Coordinates of C-alpha atoms in Angstrom, one line a residue:
X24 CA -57.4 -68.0 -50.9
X25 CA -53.8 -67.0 -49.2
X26 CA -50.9 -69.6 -49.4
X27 CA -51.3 -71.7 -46.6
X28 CA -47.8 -72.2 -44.4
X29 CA -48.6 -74.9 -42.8
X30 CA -50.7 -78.6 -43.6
X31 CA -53.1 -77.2 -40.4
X32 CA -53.8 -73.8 -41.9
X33 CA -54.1 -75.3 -45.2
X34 CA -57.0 -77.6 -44.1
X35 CA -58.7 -74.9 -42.0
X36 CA -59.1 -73.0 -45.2
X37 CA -61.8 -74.8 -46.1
X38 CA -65.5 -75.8 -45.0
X39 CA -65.8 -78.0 -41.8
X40 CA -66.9 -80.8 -44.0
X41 CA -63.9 -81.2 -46.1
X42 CA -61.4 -80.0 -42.9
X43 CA -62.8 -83.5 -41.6
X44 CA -62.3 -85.6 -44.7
X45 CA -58.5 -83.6 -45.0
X46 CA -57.6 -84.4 -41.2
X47 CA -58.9 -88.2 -41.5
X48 CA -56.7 -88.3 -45.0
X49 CA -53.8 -87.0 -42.6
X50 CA -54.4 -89.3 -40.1
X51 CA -53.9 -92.0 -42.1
X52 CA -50.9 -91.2 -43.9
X53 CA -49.6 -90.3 -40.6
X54 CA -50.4 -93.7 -39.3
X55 CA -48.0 -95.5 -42.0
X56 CA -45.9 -93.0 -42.3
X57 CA -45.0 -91.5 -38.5
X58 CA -41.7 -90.1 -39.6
X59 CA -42.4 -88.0 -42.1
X60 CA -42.3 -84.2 -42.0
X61 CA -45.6 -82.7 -43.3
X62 CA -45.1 -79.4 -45.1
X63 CA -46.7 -77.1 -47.7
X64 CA -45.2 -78.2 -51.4
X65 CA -46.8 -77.1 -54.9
X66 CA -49.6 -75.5 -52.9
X67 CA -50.5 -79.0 -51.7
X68 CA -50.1 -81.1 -48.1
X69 CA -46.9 -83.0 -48.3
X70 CA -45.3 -85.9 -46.3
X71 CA -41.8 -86.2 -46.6
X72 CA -39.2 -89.0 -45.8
X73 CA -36.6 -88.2 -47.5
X74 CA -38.7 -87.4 -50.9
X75 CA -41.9 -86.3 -51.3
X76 CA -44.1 -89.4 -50.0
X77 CA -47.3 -88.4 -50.7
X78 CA -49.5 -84.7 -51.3
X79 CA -53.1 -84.5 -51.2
X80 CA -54.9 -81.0 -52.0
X81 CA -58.6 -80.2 -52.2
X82 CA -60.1 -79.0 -55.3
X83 CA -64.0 -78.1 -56.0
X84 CA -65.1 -80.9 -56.8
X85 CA -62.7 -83.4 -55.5
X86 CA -59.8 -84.3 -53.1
X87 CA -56.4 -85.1 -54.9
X88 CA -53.9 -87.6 -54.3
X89 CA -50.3 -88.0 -55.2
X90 CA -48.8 -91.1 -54.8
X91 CA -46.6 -90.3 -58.6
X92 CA -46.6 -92.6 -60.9
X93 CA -45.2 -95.8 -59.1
X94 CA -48.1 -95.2 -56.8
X95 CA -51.2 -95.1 -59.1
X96 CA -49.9 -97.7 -61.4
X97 CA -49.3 -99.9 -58.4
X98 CA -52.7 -99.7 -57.6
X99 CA -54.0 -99.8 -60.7
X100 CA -57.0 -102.2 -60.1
X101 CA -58.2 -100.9 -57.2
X102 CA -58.6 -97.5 -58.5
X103 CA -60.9 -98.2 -61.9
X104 CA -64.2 -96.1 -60.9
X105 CA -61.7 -92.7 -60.2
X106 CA -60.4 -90.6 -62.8
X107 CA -56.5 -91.1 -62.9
X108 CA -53.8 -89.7 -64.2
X109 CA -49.6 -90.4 -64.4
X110 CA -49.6 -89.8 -61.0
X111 CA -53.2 -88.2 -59.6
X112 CA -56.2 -89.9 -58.2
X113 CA -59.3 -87.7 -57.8
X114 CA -61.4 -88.9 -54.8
X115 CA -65.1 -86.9 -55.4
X116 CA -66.4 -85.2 -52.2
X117 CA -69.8 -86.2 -53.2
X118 CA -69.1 -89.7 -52.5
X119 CA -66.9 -92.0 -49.5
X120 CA -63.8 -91.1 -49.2
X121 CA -61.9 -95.0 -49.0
X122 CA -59.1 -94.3 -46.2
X123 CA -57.7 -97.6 -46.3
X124 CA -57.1 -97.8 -49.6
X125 CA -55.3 -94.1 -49.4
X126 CA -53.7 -95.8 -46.3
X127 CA -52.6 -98.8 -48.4
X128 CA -51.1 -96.4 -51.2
X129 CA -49.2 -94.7 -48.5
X130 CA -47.6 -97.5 -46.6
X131 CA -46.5 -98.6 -50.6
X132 CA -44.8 -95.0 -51.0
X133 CA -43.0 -95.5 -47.6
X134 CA -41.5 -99.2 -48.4
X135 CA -40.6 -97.8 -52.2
X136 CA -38.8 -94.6 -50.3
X137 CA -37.4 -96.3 -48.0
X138 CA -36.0 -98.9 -50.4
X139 CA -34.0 -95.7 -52.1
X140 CA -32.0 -95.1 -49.2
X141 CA -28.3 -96.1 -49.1
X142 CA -27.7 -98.5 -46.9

């Protein structure tokens, strides 16, 4: 599969299944997180305000999302029933994706990035 340029051709790589799961996952960043740029980074979709909010990617078997570190622990025990990692959560496609939870990550990652900024 070619290197996608933009979070659109990226999502229209794939089956018309999982281009609905990606654009639902992108509508609901989006909804917490209206000023952020999206753009392609490590191969994944990226939301930036000013640092890398959030990337989601699909992968056989699942759809991954990085919140980094702060973002999974954070959410720690709401996530026990997904495999983990330091800074990964892998949603299976076999089963329902839970937007408001990946909503409720992403708002956390815009209060955290907006708390960085100088003031």
């Amino acid at each position: 599969m070619a290197a996608a340029a933009t979070v659109q051709d990226y999502i229209l790589q794939f089956p018309q299944d999982v281009q609905a799961i990606c654009q639902k996952i992108r509508e609901t960043i989006r909804s917490v997180a209206p000023e952020a740029v999206e753009r392609m980074s490590y191969g994944l979709a990226t939301f930036y305000q000013g640092e890398n909010l959030i990337h989601f990617g699909v992968m056989k078997r699942h759809i991954g999302l990085y919140p980094g570190a702060e973002g999974v622990a954070a959410f720690a025990d709401r996530l026990r029933g997904y495999r983990t990692s330091k800074g990964a959560i892998r949603f299976p496609l076999d089963a329902p994706i839970p937007y408001e939870l990946i909503r409720e990550i992403a708002a956390y990652r815009v209060r955290e990035a907006q708390a960085k900024r100088p003031r």
